[in-house]
């Protein structure tokens, strides 16, 4: 005990307690009642634990209305209140994100049960911790009579109407189930359903609908749908359900279905028609719990739904009963959390970064924060509209999200009402600068585009650096060892102005002294002399050792032998990715053919549409870009060139088809489009020149005419085979 504890809480601690009460109440209200949380869960938990700590040290401060005395949220006034036949409990949470969370739990249980090292490992069931909202489904004589949210654990909200709209929840159970049966589980929204819903919401908002909003995450969308007062609206919000436990069950277990373990209970629920997650597993001892934690953690981002950890439960129901409860938490279960994917931190500055194609991206510079398993100091704000819509300002407290490999982003600003009262007034709203922060060229936003772009092109140092890195990357010509630090040095020192300068290191300075062009100087020297100059140039850079310089020179030499797709991709032409570059190379065989192709000819390439064709044409129409290509060739970049690929013979080229009657699946327009896409023509009447007549139901005179003239007749299935090139 701290000596201060003997004297009771200080004035500061009392004030802090009041602030914690108010803040936690406000957060809980936004979370549970408004379905619009203002802080990440991790932040709420932090404040909650701080309050618990204070109350533990000074029990005299604990009051009945403390936020720690509530299990969950308060019920919305509009819904009928129901008392749970058995309270809906919460579970203890392990927040360490190492295996030790599982080991501590196992060790604690073994102690409580008086087990020694000689006893067998404990038998557990390990489940995902679904990130939705807990629901109790009450069945009487096999019929769903009531669905209730957890509420404060004792009293919940009656949301039966809305829950009935969830297709996965059985309304009636098979014969033979206990007369009264409460099934507990999690209502959640799948990620794809969430995306679809938010897309629809965005469209409604764009169309001017009032009172519509997008949802922050699937859990809030699910909570909003469940607590939607109009069941018709709830029905449009696709929800799902996983069962994981029981509430009241009468007659009691003995007279009811025969299960003595949690796993058997889950299998029984499944046989009654409830969805049970296939990720659930039996586990023996701490080792298997730890393995489960790692395994599910690795799958987290690729699951169809959000989870925020795993739950371990003692499998034997007899042991569960023996272990019992501490206050309102069962001793036999624990939730083991994954690293939070949302955390809060402060915005130190908002920078504007310049991308390879000149795209300007506002980036929030953050006080370092550990989120999604890494320390994050930058988070994208995507573009000006997003930054303004979220209204992120310097000094703000924001929620940062990082899930999987996705770049960290600012989700929202933490509502000022929950910020501390001493907070200084907010900074100014973000506006995109009118000129490039790096080269000062005009920044423009084209109509219909969300992004501003620097118009400086390769004049802009930022774009030049990005262009170099793009060209040198592994998927392009690959210059090993050329990273952003070195590129920064080379560009900032004025050694590199254009892409070809990469292969003429040191030549700019020398050409200036000798008053000749770089091209002329380069042409005059031998390979050995060229490499020597490059080496000297590199060695003159700060922190560049002889060996590293040699390695770079070698890597540059090696990168000169490349392939046409890598070279094309490396040029960094807008909209030309790796796949398109490959198609272009395959189609044209030679670089000159690509450079000379008209838009129409480019459009013949698979994978190339009007936007890509135009972008290619614009790029090669500019003299300085053609010059870059020539200089790179002069520097010795080369690749095997081939012949153009023969035009693929399309399955229906040269054929004329006539459609008649109603086809079983394709309508007339679809059939016509498919035939034309396969190189065929569609004519209106049958003649001797008709290759085929495609006949559906109620085909009339055209079919007769075909028979008369001996034109082959196809049904839809045969047409489809032909379209697929199978005949
Ligand atoms: S069991 C007595 N199993 O986590 C144990 N809960 O505090 C009751 N949750 O609000 C809960 N997945 O909504 C259990 N597989 C799972 C769960 C799960 C998610 C939620 C539940 C509750 C919270 C536990």
XYZ file of C-alpha atoms and ligand atoms in Angstrom:
751
model
C 0.000 0.000 0.000
C 1.162 3.472 -0.843
C 1.614 5.650 2.251
C -0.713 8.207 0.713
C -3.512 5.622 0.907
C -3.468 5.863 4.704
C -4.617 9.439 4.453
C -7.373 8.780 1.953
C -7.720 10.232 -1.509
C -6.207 13.609 -2.314
C -8.258 16.469 -3.700
C -6.667 15.788 -7.067
C -7.713 12.151 -6.967
C -11.260 13.088 -5.994
C -11.452 15.509 -8.892
C -10.065 12.874 -11.235
C -12.696 10.417 -10.037
C -15.506 12.843 -10.794
C -14.050 13.491 -14.217
C -13.748 9.738 -14.870
C -17.367 9.204 -13.806
C -18.622 11.893 -16.139
C -16.428 10.931 -19.040
C -17.194 7.222 -18.817
C -20.921 7.904 -18.507
C -20.779 10.134 -21.570
C -18.819 7.549 -23.564
C -21.155 4.758 -22.501
C -24.140 6.818 -23.547
C -22.719 7.480 -26.995
C -21.716 3.848 -27.348
C -24.772 2.039 -26.072
C -27.587 4.461 -26.615
C -26.580 6.448 -29.665
C -24.536 3.682 -31.369
C -21.986 6.373 -32.099
C -18.895 5.769 -29.993
C -16.581 8.716 -29.623
C -13.440 6.953 -28.431
C -11.827 3.616 -29.296
C -12.651 0.681 -27.019
C -9.057 0.603 -25.828
C -9.344 4.171 -24.571
C -12.614 3.426 -22.795
C -11.008 0.365 -21.187
C -8.028 2.435 -20.072
C -10.204 5.017 -18.315
C -12.387 2.255 -16.889
C -9.361 0.501 -15.393
C -8.057 3.748 -14.009
C -11.362 4.236 -12.205
C -11.367 0.624 -10.973
C -7.872 1.198 -9.621
C -8.917 4.313 -7.717
C -11.930 2.520 -6.262
C -9.797 -0.400 -5.217
C -7.379 1.878 -3.377
C -10.101 3.964 -1.778
C -13.197 1.799 -1.295
C -14.919 4.801 0.280
C -15.045 6.389 -3.185
C -17.048 3.529 -4.685
C -20.649 4.597 -5.263
C -23.607 2.667 -6.631
C -23.790 4.907 -9.677
C -20.159 4.381 -10.640
C -19.705 3.321 -14.258
C -17.757 0.320 -12.918
C -20.938 -1.006 -11.322
C -22.621 -1.548 -14.653
C -22.053 -4.599 -16.771
C -23.107 -3.118 -20.045
C -25.108 -0.280 -21.447
C -28.341 1.236 -20.386
C -31.465 0.338 -22.290
C -32.965 2.713 -24.853
C -36.140 4.189 -23.478
C -38.207 3.333 -26.534
C -37.780 -0.416 -26.285
C -39.662 -2.521 -23.777
C -37.462 -3.525 -20.859
C -37.148 -7.180 -20.012
C -35.554 -8.857 -17.058
C -33.206 -11.682 -18.021
C -34.237 -14.968 -16.438
C -30.535 -15.530 -15.793
C -28.268 -12.480 -15.811
C -26.111 -12.002 -18.906
C -22.585 -11.915 -17.607
C -19.456 -10.461 -18.973
C -16.095 -12.155 -18.904
C -12.740 -11.252 -17.542
C -10.391 -9.845 -20.137
C -6.727 -10.593 -20.626
C -5.259 -7.622 -22.430
C -1.658 -8.749 -22.773
C -1.267 -9.858 -26.342
C 1.295 -12.559 -25.730
C 0.701 -16.214 -25.039
C 1.008 -15.380 -21.349
C -2.669 -14.330 -21.346
C -3.639 -17.950 -21.907
C -0.959 -19.309 -19.587
C -2.054 -17.086 -16.684
C -5.652 -18.195 -17.085
C -4.717 -21.879 -17.128
C -2.388 -21.503 -14.130
C -5.068 -19.678 -12.142
C -7.661 -22.378 -12.807
C -5.280 -25.167 -11.901
C -4.571 -23.386 -8.625
C -8.250 -22.933 -7.864
C -8.935 -26.576 -8.639
C -5.980 -27.718 -6.541
C -4.282 -29.431 -9.473
C -0.566 -30.192 -9.478
C 1.889 -30.678 -12.313
C 1.124 -34.373 -12.177
C -2.510 -33.848 -13.120
C -3.571 -33.934 -16.760
C -3.955 -30.728 -18.783
C -7.348 -29.035 -18.438
C -9.826 -29.516 -21.234
C -11.000 -26.270 -22.858
C -13.073 -24.989 -25.726
C -11.519 -22.036 -27.540
C -13.753 -19.726 -29.566
C -13.371 -16.497 -31.498
C -14.518 -13.419 -29.628
C -17.042 -12.048 -32.077
C -17.230 -8.289 -32.275
C -20.949 -7.698 -32.310
C -23.538 -7.502 -29.597
C -24.688 -10.134 -27.171
C -28.238 -11.421 -27.612
C -30.439 -13.725 -25.594
C -33.015 -15.673 -27.614
C -35.864 -17.171 -25.643
C -37.771 -20.160 -27.046
C -40.887 -21.525 -25.409
C -42.134 -24.878 -26.646
C -39.689 -24.491 -29.481
C -40.935 -21.112 -30.683
C -38.914 -17.892 -30.564
C -40.888 -15.670 -28.195
C -38.352 -13.069 -27.192
C -34.992 -11.612 -28.159
C -33.254 -9.287 -25.744
C -30.024 -7.310 -25.708
C -27.731 -7.567 -22.735
C -28.505 -4.084 -21.447
C -26.976 -3.823 -17.982
C -26.860 -7.591 -17.638
C -30.045 -7.744 -15.553
C -32.430 -5.816 -17.757
C -32.184 -5.671 -21.507
C -34.187 -4.332 -24.409
C -36.785 -6.390 -26.117
C -35.862 -6.409 -29.803
C -37.746 -9.501 -30.955
C -39.242 -7.894 -34.063
C -35.862 -6.897 -35.392
C -34.196 -10.170 -34.521
C -36.903 -12.085 -36.373
C -35.604 -10.491 -39.567
C -32.269 -12.337 -39.202
C -32.509 -15.297 -41.519
C -29.884 -17.302 -39.626
C -31.931 -17.339 -36.419
C -34.477 -20.170 -36.311
C -37.997 -19.028 -35.456
C -39.014 -22.571 -34.548
C -36.912 -25.416 -33.206
C -37.217 -29.140 -33.868
C -39.477 -31.235 -31.653
C -38.021 -32.442 -28.391
C -36.155 -29.304 -27.327
C -36.554 -28.213 -23.688
C -39.832 -26.380 -22.980
C -37.973 -23.204 -22.089
C -34.662 -22.589 -23.802
C -32.561 -19.451 -23.894
C -29.803 -19.442 -26.458
C -27.121 -16.805 -26.161
C -24.798 -15.596 -28.813
C -23.567 -12.694 -30.818
C -25.427 -10.718 -33.445
C -22.928 -9.243 -35.880
C -22.609 -7.847 -39.378
C -20.355 -9.467 -41.948
C -17.700 -7.201 -43.434
C -19.070 -7.476 -46.967
C -22.581 -6.691 -45.764
C -21.177 -3.723 -43.874
C -19.439 -2.399 -46.998
C -22.617 -2.783 -49.040
C -24.672 -1.037 -46.381
C -22.248 1.881 -46.087
C -22.114 2.201 -49.856
C -25.899 2.433 -49.906
C -25.822 4.983 -47.099
C -23.292 7.101 -49.006
C -25.534 7.034 -52.058
C -28.533 8.108 -49.993
C -26.553 10.952 -48.466
C -25.285 11.996 -51.900
C -28.891 12.012 -53.114
C -29.718 14.464 -50.332
C -31.506 12.105 -47.923
C -31.879 13.638 -44.468
C -30.972 11.895 -41.239
C -28.865 9.187 -42.914
C -25.307 8.428 -41.833
C -22.533 5.982 -42.541
C -21.354 3.609 -39.837
C -17.913 3.571 -38.274
C -17.520 -0.201 -38.145
C -19.576 -3.396 -38.514
C -20.303 -3.624 -34.810
C -21.886 -0.195 -34.645
C -23.842 -0.898 -37.788
C -25.112 -4.129 -36.210
C -26.006 -2.388 -32.955
C -27.815 0.319 -34.895
C -29.793 -2.239 -36.859
C -30.799 -4.265 -33.796
C -31.978 -1.151 -32.015
C -33.712 0.309 -34.998
C -37.248 1.146 -33.951
C -38.674 0.425 -37.376
C -38.351 -3.331 -38.110
C -38.760 -2.617 -41.823
C -35.519 -0.643 -41.765
C -33.855 -3.259 -39.574
C -34.765 -5.868 -42.177
C -32.716 -3.993 -44.794
C -29.585 -4.228 -42.671
C -28.215 -7.725 -43.097
C -27.249 -9.264 -39.761
C -25.770 -12.626 -38.840
C -25.590 -14.672 -35.659
C -23.302 -17.111 -33.836
C -24.536 -19.095 -30.846
C -22.058 -19.660 -27.981
C -23.996 -20.412 -24.808
C -27.181 -20.893 -22.840
C -29.374 -18.895 -20.485
C -32.370 -20.432 -18.770
C -33.187 -24.005 -19.689
C -36.179 -25.943 -18.272
C -36.406 -28.777 -17.572
C -32.895 -28.505 -16.218
C -30.016 -30.254 -17.889
C -30.557 -33.657 -16.353
C -33.997 -34.119 -17.830
C -33.074 -32.313 -21.021
C -30.677 -33.090 -23.818
C -27.718 -35.123 -22.873
C -24.670 -32.894 -22.693
C -22.016 -32.582 -20.062
C -19.482 -30.456 -21.896
C -19.562 -27.068 -23.535
C -18.524 -28.644 -26.834
C -21.508 -31.003 -26.719
C -23.712 -28.039 -25.958
C -22.429 -26.239 -29.070
C -22.951 -29.320 -31.232
C -26.481 -29.660 -29.883
C -27.207 -26.011 -30.670
C -25.909 -26.641 -34.160
C -28.172 -29.661 -34.585
C -31.096 -27.464 -33.609
C -30.297 -25.106 -36.454
C -28.198 -22.383 -34.795
C -25.066 -21.148 -36.542
C -21.980 -22.167 -34.574
C -18.602 -20.890 -35.771
C -16.438 -23.472 -37.511
C -13.413 -21.836 -35.882
C -14.370 -23.218 -32.474
C -11.892 -25.816 -31.223
C -11.288 -28.078 -28.309
C -7.927 -27.382 -26.649
C -5.902 -29.210 -24.024
C -3.886 -27.173 -21.600
C -2.229 -23.795 -21.989
C -0.075 -24.862 -24.948
C -3.055 -25.492 -27.172
C -4.745 -22.285 -26.031
C -1.625 -20.343 -26.997
C -1.560 -22.092 -30.380
C -5.229 -21.237 -30.941
C -4.587 -17.592 -30.085
C -1.780 -17.414 -32.652
C -3.707 -19.342 -35.273
C -6.882 -17.257 -35.075
C -4.787 -14.091 -34.827
C -3.154 -14.961 -38.143
C -6.564 -15.434 -39.752
C -8.091 -12.320 -38.237
C -7.864 -10.043 -41.261
C -9.068 -12.610 -43.750
C -12.194 -13.664 -41.874
C -15.528 -12.480 -43.206
C -16.310 -10.757 -39.913
C -14.581 -8.775 -37.161
C -13.265 -10.453 -34.039
C -11.394 -8.702 -31.255
C -9.847 -11.696 -29.540
C -10.598 -15.245 -28.509
C -12.512 -16.731 -25.590
C -11.352 -19.741 -23.602
C -13.941 -21.774 -21.702
C -13.562 -24.776 -19.438
C -15.163 -27.617 -21.363
C -16.640 -29.662 -18.509
C -19.931 -28.203 -17.274
C -19.380 -29.870 -13.908
C -16.053 -28.079 -13.510
C -17.667 -24.831 -14.672
C -20.171 -25.130 -11.842
C -17.427 -25.923 -9.352
C -15.413 -22.876 -10.395
C -18.427 -20.584 -10.174
C -18.252 -16.797 -10.304
C -16.344 -13.857 -8.884
C -18.683 -10.901 -8.626
C -20.294 -11.008 -12.035
C -17.681 -12.827 -14.028
C -17.404 -16.589 -14.421
C -14.109 -18.015 -13.228
C -14.217 -20.638 -15.955
C -13.947 -18.296 -18.934
C -11.672 -15.541 -20.086
C -11.486 -13.283 -23.122
C -7.994 -12.925 -24.554
C -7.805 -9.831 -26.693
C -5.851 -9.191 -29.868
C -3.941 -5.931 -30.263
C -6.450 -3.129 -30.677
C -6.882 -2.007 -34.288
C -8.111 1.366 -33.176
C -6.336 3.652 -30.740
C -6.372 7.298 -29.973
C -3.557 9.790 -30.188
C -2.935 13.438 -31.029
C -2.303 15.137 -34.343
C 1.033 16.965 -34.253
C 0.854 18.323 -37.794
C -0.820 17.766 -41.126
C 1.710 17.399 -43.935
C 1.074 17.112 -47.623
C 3.000 14.350 -49.368
C 3.715 14.261 -53.070
C 3.355 10.921 -54.824
C 5.030 9.610 -57.953
C 2.314 10.904 -60.245
C 2.157 14.211 -58.377
C -0.812 13.227 -56.272
C -0.961 15.317 -53.098
C -1.989 13.370 -50.015
C -2.673 14.999 -46.654
C -0.977 12.958 -43.949
C -1.521 13.380 -40.225
C 1.722 13.333 -38.220
C 0.874 11.659 -34.947
C 2.224 11.271 -31.480
C 3.539 7.662 -31.694
C 0.841 5.132 -30.853
C 0.843 1.318 -30.755
C -2.017 0.107 -32.917
C -2.659 -3.087 -34.867
C 0.636 -4.466 -33.583
C 2.978 -1.674 -34.740
C 3.940 1.849 -33.705
C 2.275 4.353 -35.973
C 3.425 7.951 -36.474
C 1.712 8.785 -39.800
C -1.828 8.196 -40.924
C -3.334 9.045 -44.254
C -6.218 11.463 -44.571
C -6.657 10.341 -48.212
C -7.562 13.672 -49.815
C -8.827 17.147 -49.087
C -12.507 16.217 -48.998
C -11.869 13.402 -46.541
C -9.710 15.581 -44.319
C -12.414 18.228 -44.240
C -15.284 15.788 -43.849
C -13.580 14.259 -40.821
C -12.542 17.763 -39.816
C -9.150 16.712 -38.527
C -7.071 19.584 -37.160
C -3.658 20.001 -35.613
C -3.864 19.363 -31.867
C -6.952 17.161 -32.155
C -7.285 13.834 -30.458
C -8.141 11.295 -33.138
C -8.940 7.623 -33.541
C -6.338 5.856 -35.659
C -7.066 2.542 -37.297
C -4.639 0.008 -38.665
C -5.956 -3.374 -39.738
C -3.707 -5.941 -41.383
C -1.326 -4.522 -43.933
C -3.573 -1.615 -44.753
C -2.008 1.843 -44.342
C -3.017 3.458 -41.058
C -5.841 5.953 -41.353
C -7.526 8.524 -39.189
C -11.066 7.301 -38.534
C -12.455 10.308 -36.742
C -11.820 13.083 -34.296
C -12.603 12.329 -30.678
C -15.522 14.499 -29.747
C -14.435 17.682 -28.022
C -17.024 17.082 -25.264
C -14.930 14.180 -24.071
C -11.653 16.060 -24.308
C -10.277 17.491 -21.116
C -11.710 20.879 -20.127
C -8.290 22.562 -20.244
C -7.923 21.751 -23.930
C -6.800 24.779 -25.947
C -9.007 26.033 -28.803
C -8.765 23.974 -31.984
C -6.512 24.778 -34.924
C -7.748 25.853 -38.350
C -9.560 23.548 -40.726
C -7.314 21.834 -43.251
C -7.070 23.253 -46.744
C -4.995 21.889 -49.564
C -2.225 24.313 -50.500
C -2.571 25.899 -53.930
C 0.958 24.909 -54.845
C 3.156 21.872 -54.423
C 4.839 21.900 -50.982
C 8.027 20.550 -52.557
C 8.510 22.389 -55.852
C 5.965 25.171 -55.557
C 4.397 24.338 -58.937
C 0.693 24.904 -59.256
C -1.470 22.225 -57.624
C -4.639 21.461 -59.552
C -7.687 19.382 -58.961
C -9.275 18.147 -62.128
C -13.002 18.052 -62.455
C -14.584 14.921 -61.074
C -11.367 13.962 -59.270
C -10.811 13.830 -55.543
C -7.076 14.429 -55.752
C -4.963 17.476 -56.227
C -1.863 17.008 -58.322
C 1.400 18.886 -58.505
C 1.885 20.009 -62.095
C 5.678 20.075 -61.753
C 6.251 16.648 -63.288
C 9.894 15.585 -63.107
C 10.802 19.167 -62.285
C 9.362 18.381 -58.850
C 11.982 16.770 -56.650
C 9.385 14.701 -54.810
C 8.037 13.268 -58.044
C 11.535 12.687 -59.340
C 12.439 10.722 -56.241
C 9.303 8.633 -56.445
C 9.833 8.048 -60.157
C 13.373 6.818 -59.498
C 12.262 4.517 -56.722
C 9.501 3.188 -58.929
C 11.915 2.494 -61.778
C 14.468 0.865 -59.477
C 12.032 -1.332 -57.555
C 12.223 -5.083 -57.635
C 9.198 -5.491 -59.889
C 10.648 -3.025 -62.420
C 14.318 -3.032 -63.516
C 15.529 -3.747 -59.969
C 18.521 -1.797 -58.755
C 19.465 -3.539 -55.554
C 20.423 -1.234 -52.719
C 18.874 1.900 -54.172
C 16.570 2.875 -51.329
C 14.829 6.114 -50.451
C 17.736 7.436 -48.358
C 20.174 7.210 -51.263
C 17.632 8.583 -53.741
C 17.034 11.539 -51.412
C 20.761 12.218 -51.298
C 21.265 11.909 -55.042
C 18.319 14.126 -55.956
C 18.912 16.693 -53.227
C 22.573 16.999 -54.221
C 21.517 17.650 -57.821
C 23.322 14.533 -59.083
C 20.127 13.185 -60.628
C 17.700 15.347 -62.583
C 16.189 12.798 -64.905
C 15.750 9.041 -64.897
C 18.748 8.368 -67.216
C 21.000 10.280 -64.803
C 20.750 7.178 -62.633
C 23.083 5.510 -65.122
C 25.234 8.596 -65.591
C 26.129 9.337 -61.996
C 28.703 12.102 -61.784
C 28.297 13.140 -65.401
C 26.301 16.296 -64.807
C 29.011 17.966 -62.773
C 31.725 16.837 -65.146
C 29.848 17.886 -68.293
C 29.356 21.306 -66.771
C 33.047 21.721 -66.159
C 33.923 20.569 -69.639
C 31.039 22.553 -71.109
C 29.609 19.702 -73.139
C 26.256 17.929 -72.927
C 25.948 14.899 -70.668
C 24.961 12.845 -73.694
C 28.126 13.849 -75.569
C 30.387 13.244 -72.595
C 28.822 9.853 -71.941
C 29.248 8.791 -75.548
C 32.961 9.703 -75.510
C 33.971 7.524 -72.576
C 34.573 3.813 -72.164
C 32.580 1.627 -69.804
C 35.429 1.454 -67.302
C 35.755 5.230 -67.264
C 32.004 5.615 -66.814
C 31.947 3.240 -63.865
C 34.904 4.984 -62.316
C 33.123 8.360 -62.453
C 29.970 6.861 -60.933
C 31.980 5.280 -58.147
C 33.722 8.545 -57.299
C 30.406 10.380 -57.318
C 28.818 7.862 -54.962
C 31.801 7.875 -52.618
C 31.578 11.641 -52.307
C 28.157 11.283 -50.687
C 27.946 11.370 -46.942
C 27.977 8.025 -45.158
C 28.816 6.135 -48.338
C 31.511 3.515 -47.932
C 33.672 2.208 -50.759
C 32.039 -1.187 -50.666
C 28.451 0.093 -50.767
C 29.366 2.383 -53.642
C 30.824 -0.550 -55.536
C 27.710 -2.588 -54.878
C 25.491 0.156 -56.230
C 27.563 0.499 -59.389
C 27.332 -3.254 -59.875
C 23.600 -3.301 -59.226
C 23.140 -0.540 -61.795
C 25.087 -2.560 -64.365
C 23.021 -5.631 -63.624
C 19.737 -3.761 -63.965
C 20.584 -2.851 -67.564
C 19.708 -6.347 -68.738
C 15.989 -6.309 -68.267
C 12.747 -7.284 -69.984
C 10.317 -5.173 -71.948
C 7.458 -5.529 -69.419
C 9.722 -4.505 -66.531
C 11.028 -1.529 -68.471
C 7.550 -0.395 -69.530
C 6.211 -0.747 -66.022
C 9.254 1.061 -64.639
C 8.566 4.154 -66.742
C 5.712 4.881 -64.378
C 3.133 5.781 -66.995
C -0.139 6.560 -65.254
C -2.528 3.584 -65.166
C 0.097 1.207 -66.565
C 0.613 -1.439 -63.926
C 2.570 -4.663 -64.153
C -0.210 -6.641 -65.808
C -0.853 -3.997 -68.461
C 2.865 -3.709 -69.173
C 3.017 -7.467 -69.752
C 0.050 -7.373 -72.120
C 1.528 -4.459 -74.060
C 4.840 -6.266 -74.432
C 3.149 -9.461 -75.519
C 0.902 -7.693 -77.993
C 3.462 -5.420 -79.657
C 6.676 -7.353 -79.092
C 8.876 -4.260 -79.507
C 9.111 -0.998 -77.577
C 8.992 1.130 -80.726
C 5.737 -0.509 -81.726
C 4.241 0.391 -78.354
C 5.526 3.958 -78.616
C 4.104 4.409 -82.098
C 0.750 2.707 -81.579
C -2.323 4.876 -82.024
C -5.023 4.946 -79.387
C -7.118 2.670 -81.577
C -4.285 0.163 -81.883
C -3.648 0.312 -78.153
C -7.298 -0.459 -77.551
C -6.821 -3.799 -79.281
C -4.657 -4.938 -76.394
C -6.393 -7.078 -73.822
C -6.489 -5.142 -70.543
C -6.270 -1.734 -72.249
C -9.317 0.527 -72.163
C -9.737 4.152 -73.276
C -8.192 5.643 -70.130
C -5.037 3.543 -70.358
C -4.766 4.044 -74.129
C -5.012 7.792 -73.741
C -2.497 7.828 -70.917
C 0.029 5.864 -73.001
C -0.448 8.132 -75.997
C -0.097 11.280 -73.880
C 3.089 9.921 -72.330
C 4.808 8.997 -75.581
C 3.599 12.144 -77.354
C 5.778 14.215 -75.079
C 9.215 14.752 -76.537
C 10.946 14.694 -73.158
C 9.542 11.270 -72.369
C 10.735 9.873 -75.689
C 14.092 11.404 -74.947
C 14.224 9.646 -71.573
C 13.641 6.339 -73.340
C 16.367 7.069 -75.906
C 18.862 8.075 -73.249
C 18.160 4.975 -71.207
C 18.821 2.889 -74.289
C 22.004 4.852 -74.923
C 23.073 4.007 -71.378
C 22.879 0.373 -72.327
C 19.468 -0.685 -71.066
C 18.300 -3.523 -73.226
C 15.821 -6.354 -73.340
C 14.961 -9.103 -75.751
C 12.416 -7.949 -78.301
C 9.962 -10.280 -79.947
C 7.365 -10.420 -82.655
C 3.884 -9.118 -82.071
C 1.550 -11.820 -80.836
C -0.800 -13.000 -83.565
C -4.260 -11.589 -83.102
C -6.220 -14.198 -81.235
C -8.792 -15.763 -83.503
C -12.128 -15.034 -81.963
C -14.571 -17.904 -81.803
C -17.235 -16.220 -83.985
C -15.152 -13.976 -86.215
C -16.582 -13.851 -89.735
C -19.855 -15.443 -88.672
C -23.340 -13.951 -88.980
C -26.026 -15.087 -86.579
C -29.768 -14.504 -86.418
C -31.678 -14.616 -83.146
C -35.258 -15.807 -82.897
C -37.642 -16.684 -80.082
C -36.996 -16.335 -76.341
C -33.785 -17.808 -74.969
C -33.894 -19.404 -71.514
C -31.371 -17.107 -69.791
C -29.970 -14.420 -72.099
C -32.204 -11.632 -73.312
C -31.806 -10.359 -76.851
C -29.447 -7.501 -75.952
C -27.223 -9.737 -73.863
C -27.052 -12.383 -76.555
C -26.181 -9.751 -79.174
C -23.487 -8.228 -76.994
C -21.923 -11.619 -76.288
C -21.898 -12.576 -79.973
C -20.328 -9.301 -80.988
C -17.739 -9.552 -78.246
C -16.782 -12.926 -79.717
C -16.259 -11.334 -83.127
C -19.611 -12.299 -84.689
C -22.341 -10.203 -86.282
C -26.049 -10.299 -85.558
C -28.431 -9.886 -88.521
C -32.192 -9.346 -88.545
C -33.206 -11.804 -91.218
C -32.147 -15.230 -92.400
C -30.453 -15.653 -95.772
C -28.069 -18.093 -97.423
C -25.209 -16.070 -95.891
C -26.441 -16.659 -92.339
C -24.000 -18.888 -90.482
C -26.342 -19.911 -87.655
C -29.841 -19.262 -86.384
C -30.129 -19.247 -82.602
C -33.650 -20.335 -81.696
C -35.431 -20.125 -78.354
C -38.992 -20.751 -77.255
C -41.766 -19.706 -79.639
C -39.407 -19.225 -82.549
C -41.430 -18.348 -85.661
C -40.859 -17.837 -89.333
C -37.092 -17.310 -89.059
C -36.705 -20.839 -87.800
C -38.762 -22.167 -90.721
C -36.664 -20.145 -93.153
C -33.461 -21.572 -91.634
C -34.738 -25.097 -92.111
C -35.738 -24.268 -95.687
C -32.258 -22.933 -96.498
C -30.403 -25.566 -94.536
C -28.869 -23.046 -92.109
C -27.701 -24.790 -88.912
C -29.900 -24.051 -85.853
C -28.476 -23.684 -82.338
C -30.108 -23.550 -78.937
C -28.773 -21.285 -76.182
C -26.541 -23.952 -74.638
C -24.858 -24.572 -77.983
C -24.416 -20.839 -78.523
C -22.756 -20.495 -75.106
C -20.362 -23.331 -75.900
C -19.421 -21.605 -79.114
C -18.944 -18.278 -77.360
C -16.548 -19.979 -75.003
C -14.633 -21.240 -77.985
C -15.402 -24.849 -77.223
C -16.845 -25.827 -80.601
S -19.288 -16.132 -23.568
C -20.460 -16.119 -19.249
N -18.289 -16.392 -25.987
O -17.917 -10.950 -25.269
C -19.818 -15.960 -20.577
N -18.861 -14.219 -25.239
O -17.800 -10.047 -21.982
C -20.635 -15.164 -21.480
N -18.487 -12.483 -26.919
O -20.609 -9.324 -24.362
C -19.996 -14.765 -22.747
N -17.739 -13.787 -28.505
O -21.082 -10.583 -26.363
C -18.757 -15.538 -25.049
N -17.428 -16.790 -28.107
C -17.905 -15.937 -27.193
C -18.011 -14.559 -27.425
C -18.485 -13.729 -26.431
C -18.042 -12.554 -28.177
C -18.858 -11.231 -26.242
C -20.178 -11.285 -25.569
C -19.998 -10.539 -24.287
C -18.533 -10.320 -24.191
C -18.002 -10.977 -22.952
